[in-house]
Amino acid sequence: MNEPNPAIFLHAVERRYRQGEATLDILTGAELAVWAGQSVALIGPSGAGKSTLLHIAGLLEHPEAGEVYVEGTPTSRLSDGERTRIRRTEIGFVYQFHHLLPEFTALENVMLPQLIRGLSRKEARVRAAELLGYLGLKERVQHRPSELSGGEQQRVAIARAVANAPRILLADEPTGNLDPKTSGHVFGALTQLVQASGLAAIIATHNMELAARMDRRVTLQDGRVVELT
Ligand code: ADP
């Protein structure tokens, strides 16, 4: 029986930065495959290369060598336009800070990516309301970000990230800015969503308790991905 393709597969990925005379080897042959419905915690100290790996997985940065496959499709030789299209349709991002647009309501913030993709206002509104309801924000849809708590803002950011039904969710310290209890709630919402919607998720976190709730845990050692058991 054929194994389905991983939703995302980083193969032999190398990334280095030049700093004056010195070269920083950040990724030196990183391998990571994540299947649909699977959540992977990316753990490691600051500076280990977690954000770099997420940027490469999200097609925001090119590696010096190696390949990123999205649903089995190699992406390194695609045009910028094609990479942008894949990023918009297949990949959702959540950052440490929510980056919601302050002048728009929660509902409108989740509608926006769908409108940009060409959905009608009505379709976008229905999907946004459904997602926000799923994330426990039914009573908050008309609130602006400044009228929401940190945890609520971050749940809106999660709803926005998955508004266009991506196959892959990449999150960089999504609860890094929240107190432990709120982090637990937001993380619970995130993992539930990953399972319910069959997303493949890579979530960078410092929090081992939260990492323990995910399907797999990996770290970066000398620029390579190492599976933790
Ligand atoms: P993490 O997310 O694990 O904290 P990063 O991926 O942000 O790690 O960074 C890994 C290393 O690469 C750090 O030492 C950082 O200073 C360096 N780095 C990241 N981006 C750049 C860049 N654009 N130019 C030079 N060095 C960079």
CSV table of C-alpha atoms and ligand atoms in Angstrom, one decimal:
chain,number,residue,atom,x,y,z
A,1,MET,CA,0.0,0.0,0.0
A,2,ASN,CA,1.3,3.4,-0.9
A,3,GLU,CA,1.9,5.8,2.0
A,4,PRO,CA,0.3,9.1,1.4
A,5,ASN,CA,2.7,12.0,1.0
A,6,PRO,CA,3.5,14.0,4.1
A,7,ALA,CA,1.7,17.3,4.2
A,8,ILE,CA,5.1,18.9,4.6
A,9,PHE,CA,8.5,17.4,4.2
A,10,LEU,CA,11.8,19.1,4.7
A,11,HIS,CA,14.6,17.1,3.1
A,12,ALA,CA,18.3,17.7,3.6
A,13,VAL,CA,17.6,21.4,4.3
A,14,GLU,CA,20.7,23.6,4.8
A,15,ARG,CA,20.6,27.2,5.9
A,16,ARG,CA,23.4,29.4,6.9
A,17,TYR,CA,23.8,33.1,7.6
A,18,ARG,CA,26.9,35.1,6.9
A,19,GLN,CA,28.0,37.4,9.7
A,20,GLY,CA,31.0,39.5,8.5
A,21,GLU,CA,33.8,37.0,8.1
A,22,ALA,CA,32.0,34.2,10.0
A,23,THR,CA,29.3,31.8,8.7
A,24,LEU,CA,26.6,30.6,11.0
A,25,ASP,CA,25.4,27.1,10.2
A,26,ILE,CA,21.8,27.1,11.4
A,27,LEU,CA,20.4,24.1,9.5
A,28,THR,CA,22.8,21.5,8.2
A,29,GLY,CA,20.7,18.8,6.6
A,30,ALA,CA,17.4,19.0,8.5
A,31,GLU,CA,14.8,16.3,7.8
A,32,LEU,CA,11.3,16.6,9.0
A,33,ALA,CA,8.1,15.0,7.6
A,34,VAL,CA,4.7,15.8,9.1
A,35,TRP,CA,1.5,14.0,8.1
A,36,ALA,CA,-2.1,15.3,8.0
A,37,GLY,CA,-3.7,15.3,11.4
A,38,GLN,CA,-0.3,15.3,13.2
A,39,SER,CA,1.0,17.9,15.6
A,40,VAL,CA,4.7,18.3,16.2
A,41,ALA,CA,6.3,20.4,18.9
A,42,LEU,CA,9.5,22.0,17.9
A,43,ILE,CA,11.5,22.5,21.1
A,44,GLY,CA,14.9,24.1,21.6
A,45,PRO,CA,16.7,27.0,23.2
A,46,SER,CA,16.5,30.5,21.7
A,47,GLY,CA,18.8,30.7,18.7
A,48,ALA,CA,18.6,27.0,17.8
A,49,GLY,CA,17.0,27.8,14.5
A,50,LYS,CA,13.3,27.1,15.2
A,51,SER,CA,12.0,30.3,13.5
A,52,THR,CA,14.4,29.7,10.6
A,53,LEU,CA,13.0,26.2,10.1
A,54,LEU,CA,9.4,27.5,10.3
A,55,HIS,CA,10.2,30.3,7.7
A,56,ILE,CA,11.6,27.7,5.3
A,57,ALA,CA,8.7,25.3,5.9
A,58,GLY,CA,6.4,28.2,5.2
A,59,LEU,CA,8.2,29.1,1.9
A,60,LEU,CA,9.1,32.5,3.3
A,61,GLU,CA,12.8,31.8,3.0
A,62,HIS,CA,14.8,29.7,0.6
A,63,PRO,CA,17.3,27.2,2.0
A,64,GLU,CA,20.8,27.1,0.5
A,65,ALA,CA,20.3,23.4,-0.2
A,66,GLY,CA,17.7,20.8,0.2
A,67,GLU,CA,14.0,20.7,-0.7
A,68,VAL,CA,10.7,21.5,0.8
A,69,TYR,CA,7.8,19.3,-0.4
A,70,VAL,CA,4.3,20.5,0.2
A,71,GLU,CA,1.8,17.7,-0.3
A,72,GLY,CA,4.5,15.9,-2.3
A,73,THR,CA,5.2,18.8,-4.6
A,74,PRO,CA,8.8,20.1,-4.6
A,75,THR,CA,8.8,23.9,-4.1
A,76,SER,CA,12.4,25.1,-4.7
A,77,ARG,CA,12.0,25.7,-8.4
A,78,LEU,CA,8.6,27.3,-8.3
A,79,SER,CA,8.2,31.0,-9.2
A,80,ASP,CA,7.7,33.5,-6.4
A,81,GLY,CA,4.1,33.7,-7.5
A,82,GLU,CA,3.5,30.0,-7.3
A,83,ARG,CA,5.1,29.9,-3.8
A,84,THR,CA,2.9,32.7,-2.7
A,85,ARG,CA,-0.2,30.9,-4.0
A,86,ILE,CA,0.8,27.7,-2.1
A,87,ARG,CA,1.5,29.8,1.1
A,88,ARG,CA,-1.9,31.5,0.9
A,89,THR,CA,-3.9,28.3,0.2
A,90,GLU,CA,-2.0,25.5,1.9
A,91,ILE,CA,-0.3,27.1,4.9
A,92,GLY,CA,-1.5,29.0,7.9
A,93,PHE,CA,0.8,31.0,10.3
A,94,VAL,CA,0.4,31.9,14.0
A,95,TYR,CA,3.0,34.1,15.6
A,96,GLN,CA,3.8,35.0,19.2
A,97,PHE,CA,2.1,38.3,18.8
A,98,HIS,CA,-1.3,38.2,17.2
A,99,HIS,CA,-0.8,40.9,14.5
A,100,LEU,CA,-4.6,41.4,14.3
A,101,LEU,CA,-5.8,44.6,12.6
A,102,PRO,CA,-6.8,46.9,15.4
A,103,GLU,CA,-9.6,48.7,13.5
A,104,PHE,CA,-11.4,45.6,12.5
A,105,THR,CA,-13.6,43.3,14.6
A,106,ALA,CA,-12.7,39.7,15.4
A,107,LEU,CA,-15.1,38.5,12.8
A,108,GLU,CA,-13.7,40.9,10.1
A,109,ASN,CA,-10.1,39.9,11.0
A,110,VAL,CA,-11.0,36.2,10.2
A,111,MET,CA,-13.0,37.2,7.1
A,112,LEU,CA,-10.2,39.2,5.5
A,113,PRO,CA,-7.9,36.3,4.3
A,114,GLN,CA,-11.0,34.7,2.7
A,115,LEU,CA,-12.0,37.9,1.0
A,116,ILE,CA,-8.4,38.3,-0.4
A,117,ARG,CA,-8.8,34.8,-1.7
A,118,GLY,CA,-11.9,35.8,-3.5
A,119,LEU,CA,-14.8,34.4,-1.4
A,120,SER,CA,-18.0,36.4,-1.1
A,121,ARG,CA,-18.6,38.4,2.1
A,122,LYS,CA,-21.4,36.1,3.0
A,123,GLU,CA,-19.3,32.9,2.6
A,124,ALA,CA,-16.4,34.5,4.5
A,125,ARG,CA,-18.7,35.7,7.3
A,126,VAL,CA,-20.3,32.2,7.8
A,127,ARG,CA,-16.9,30.5,7.9
A,128,ALA,CA,-15.4,33.1,10.3
A,129,ALA,CA,-18.4,32.9,12.7
A,130,GLU,CA,-18.2,29.1,12.6
A,131,LEU,CA,-14.4,29.1,13.4
A,132,LEU,CA,-14.7,31.7,16.1
A,133,GLY,CA,-17.6,29.8,17.7
A,134,TYR,CA,-15.5,26.6,17.5
A,135,LEU,CA,-12.7,28.4,19.4
A,136,GLY,CA,-15.1,29.5,22.1
A,137,LEU,CA,-15.4,33.1,20.9
A,138,LYS,CA,-19.1,33.2,19.9
A,139,GLU,CA,-19.8,36.1,22.2
A,140,ARG,CA,-16.8,38.1,21.0
A,141,VAL,CA,-17.1,38.2,17.3
A,142,GLN,CA,-18.0,41.9,17.2
A,143,HIS,CA,-15.2,42.9,19.5
A,144,ARG,CA,-12.1,44.7,18.3
A,145,PRO,CA,-8.7,43.3,19.4
A,146,SER,CA,-8.2,45.9,22.1
A,147,GLU,CA,-11.5,44.7,23.7
A,148,LEU,CA,-10.2,41.1,23.9
A,149,SER,CA,-7.9,39.4,26.4
A,150,GLY,CA,-4.5,38.1,25.3
A,151,GLY,CA,-5.8,34.6,25.1
A,152,GLU,CA,-8.9,35.7,23.1
A,153,GLN,CA,-6.7,37.7,20.7
A,154,GLN,CA,-4.5,34.7,20.1
A,155,ARG,CA,-7.5,32.4,19.5
A,156,VAL,CA,-8.7,35.0,16.9
A,157,ALA,CA,-5.3,34.8,15.3
A,158,ILE,CA,-5.6,31.0,15.2
A,159,ALA,CA,-9.0,31.3,13.5
A,160,ARG,CA,-7.5,33.7,11.0
A,161,ALA,CA,-4.6,31.3,10.3
A,162,VAL,CA,-7.0,28.5,9.4
A,163,ALA,CA,-9.7,30.6,7.7
A,164,ASN,CA,-8.7,29.4,4.2
A,165,ALA,CA,-8.6,25.8,5.3
A,166,PRO,CA,-4.9,25.3,4.9
A,167,ARG,CA,-3.3,21.8,5.1
A,168,ILE,CA,-0.4,23.0,7.2
A,169,LEU,CA,-0.3,25.1,10.3
A,170,LEU,CA,3.0,26.7,11.4
A,171,ALA,CA,3.1,28.4,14.8
A,172,ASP,CA,6.1,30.3,16.3
A,173,GLU,CA,5.7,30.4,20.1
A,174,PRO,CA,2.0,31.0,19.8
A,175,THR,CA,1.5,31.1,23.6
A,176,GLY,CA,4.9,32.6,24.5
A,177,ASN,CA,3.2,35.9,25.4
A,178,LEU,CA,0.5,34.4,27.6
A,179,ASP,CA,0.2,33.4,31.3
A,180,PRO,CA,0.4,29.6,32.0
A,181,LYS,CA,-3.4,29.1,32.4
A,182,THR,CA,-4.3,31.0,29.3
A,183,SER,CA,-1.5,29.3,27.4
A,184,GLY,CA,-3.1,25.9,28.4
A,185,HIS,CA,-6.5,27.0,27.1
A,186,VAL,CA,-5.2,28.4,23.8
A,187,PHE,CA,-3.0,25.4,23.3
A,188,GLY,CA,-6.0,23.1,23.9
A,189,ALA,CA,-8.0,25.0,21.3
A,190,LEU,CA,-5.1,24.7,18.9
A,191,THR,CA,-4.6,21.0,19.2
A,192,GLN,CA,-8.3,20.3,19.1
A,193,LEU,CA,-8.5,22.2,15.8
A,194,VAL,CA,-5.5,20.3,14.4
A,195,GLN,CA,-7.1,17.0,15.1
A,196,ALA,CA,-10.6,18.0,14.0
A,197,SER,CA,-9.5,19.5,10.7
A,198,GLY,CA,-6.7,17.0,9.8
A,199,LEU,CA,-4.0,19.8,9.7
A,200,ALA,CA,-0.3,19.0,9.9
A,201,ALA,CA,1.1,21.3,12.6
A,202,ILE,CA,4.6,22.4,13.6
A,203,ILE,CA,4.5,24.4,16.7
A,204,ALA,CA,7.7,26.0,18.2
A,205,THR,CA,7.4,26.2,21.9
A,206,HIS,CA,9.5,26.5,25.1
A,207,ASN,CA,6.8,25.0,27.1
A,208,MET,CA,7.5,21.3,27.8
A,209,GLU,CA,4.1,20.7,29.4
A,210,LEU,CA,2.4,21.9,26.2
A,211,ALA,CA,4.8,20.0,24.0
A,212,ALA,CA,3.9,16.8,25.9
A,213,ARG,CA,0.3,17.2,24.7
A,214,MET,CA,1.3,17.0,21.0
A,215,ASP,CA,1.8,13.9,18.9
A,216,ARG,CA,5.6,14.2,18.4
A,217,ARG,CA,8.4,16.3,19.9
A,218,VAL,CA,11.5,17.2,17.9
A,219,THR,CA,14.4,19.5,18.7
A,220,LEU,CA,17.3,20.9,16.7
A,221,GLN,CA,20.8,19.6,17.4
A,222,ASP,CA,23.7,21.0,15.4
A,223,GLY,CA,21.4,22.0,12.7
A,224,ARG,CA,19.5,18.7,12.4
A,225,VAL,CA,16.1,17.7,13.5
A,226,VAL,CA,16.2,15.1,16.2
A,227,GLU,CA,13.1,13.2,17.3
A,228,LEU,CA,12.6,13.1,21.1
A,229,THR,CA,10.9,10.1,22.6
B,1,ADP,P1,15.1,30.4,17.3
B,1,ADP,O1,13.8,30.6,16.6
B,1,ADP,O2,15.3,29.0,17.7
B,1,ADP,O3,15.3,31.3,18.5
B,1,ADP,P2,16.2,31.6,14.9
B,1,ADP,O4,15.9,30.6,13.8
B,1,ADP,O5,15.5,32.8,15.1
B,1,ADP,O6,16.3,30.7,16.3
B,1,ADP,O7,17.8,32.0,14.8
B,1,ADP,C1,18.8,31.0,14.7
B,1,ADP,C2,20.2,31.7,14.6
B,1,ADP,O8,20.3,32.4,13.3
B,1,ADP,C3,20.3,32.8,15.6
B,1,ADP,O9,21.7,32.7,16.1
B,1,ADP,C4,20.1,34.1,14.9
B,1,ADP,O10,20.9,35.1,15.4
B,1,ADP,C5,20.6,33.7,13.5
B,1,ADP,N1,19.8,34.5,12.4
B,1,ADP,C6,18.5,34.4,12.2
B,1,ADP,N2,18.1,35.2,11.2
B,1,ADP,C7,19.3,35.7,10.7
B,1,ADP,C8,19.6,36.6,9.6
B,1,ADP,N3,18.7,37.1,8.8
B,1,ADP,N4,20.9,37.0,9.5
B,1,ADP,C9,21.9,36.5,10.3
B,1,ADP,N5,21.6,35.7,11.3
B,1,ADP,C10,20.4,35.3,11.5
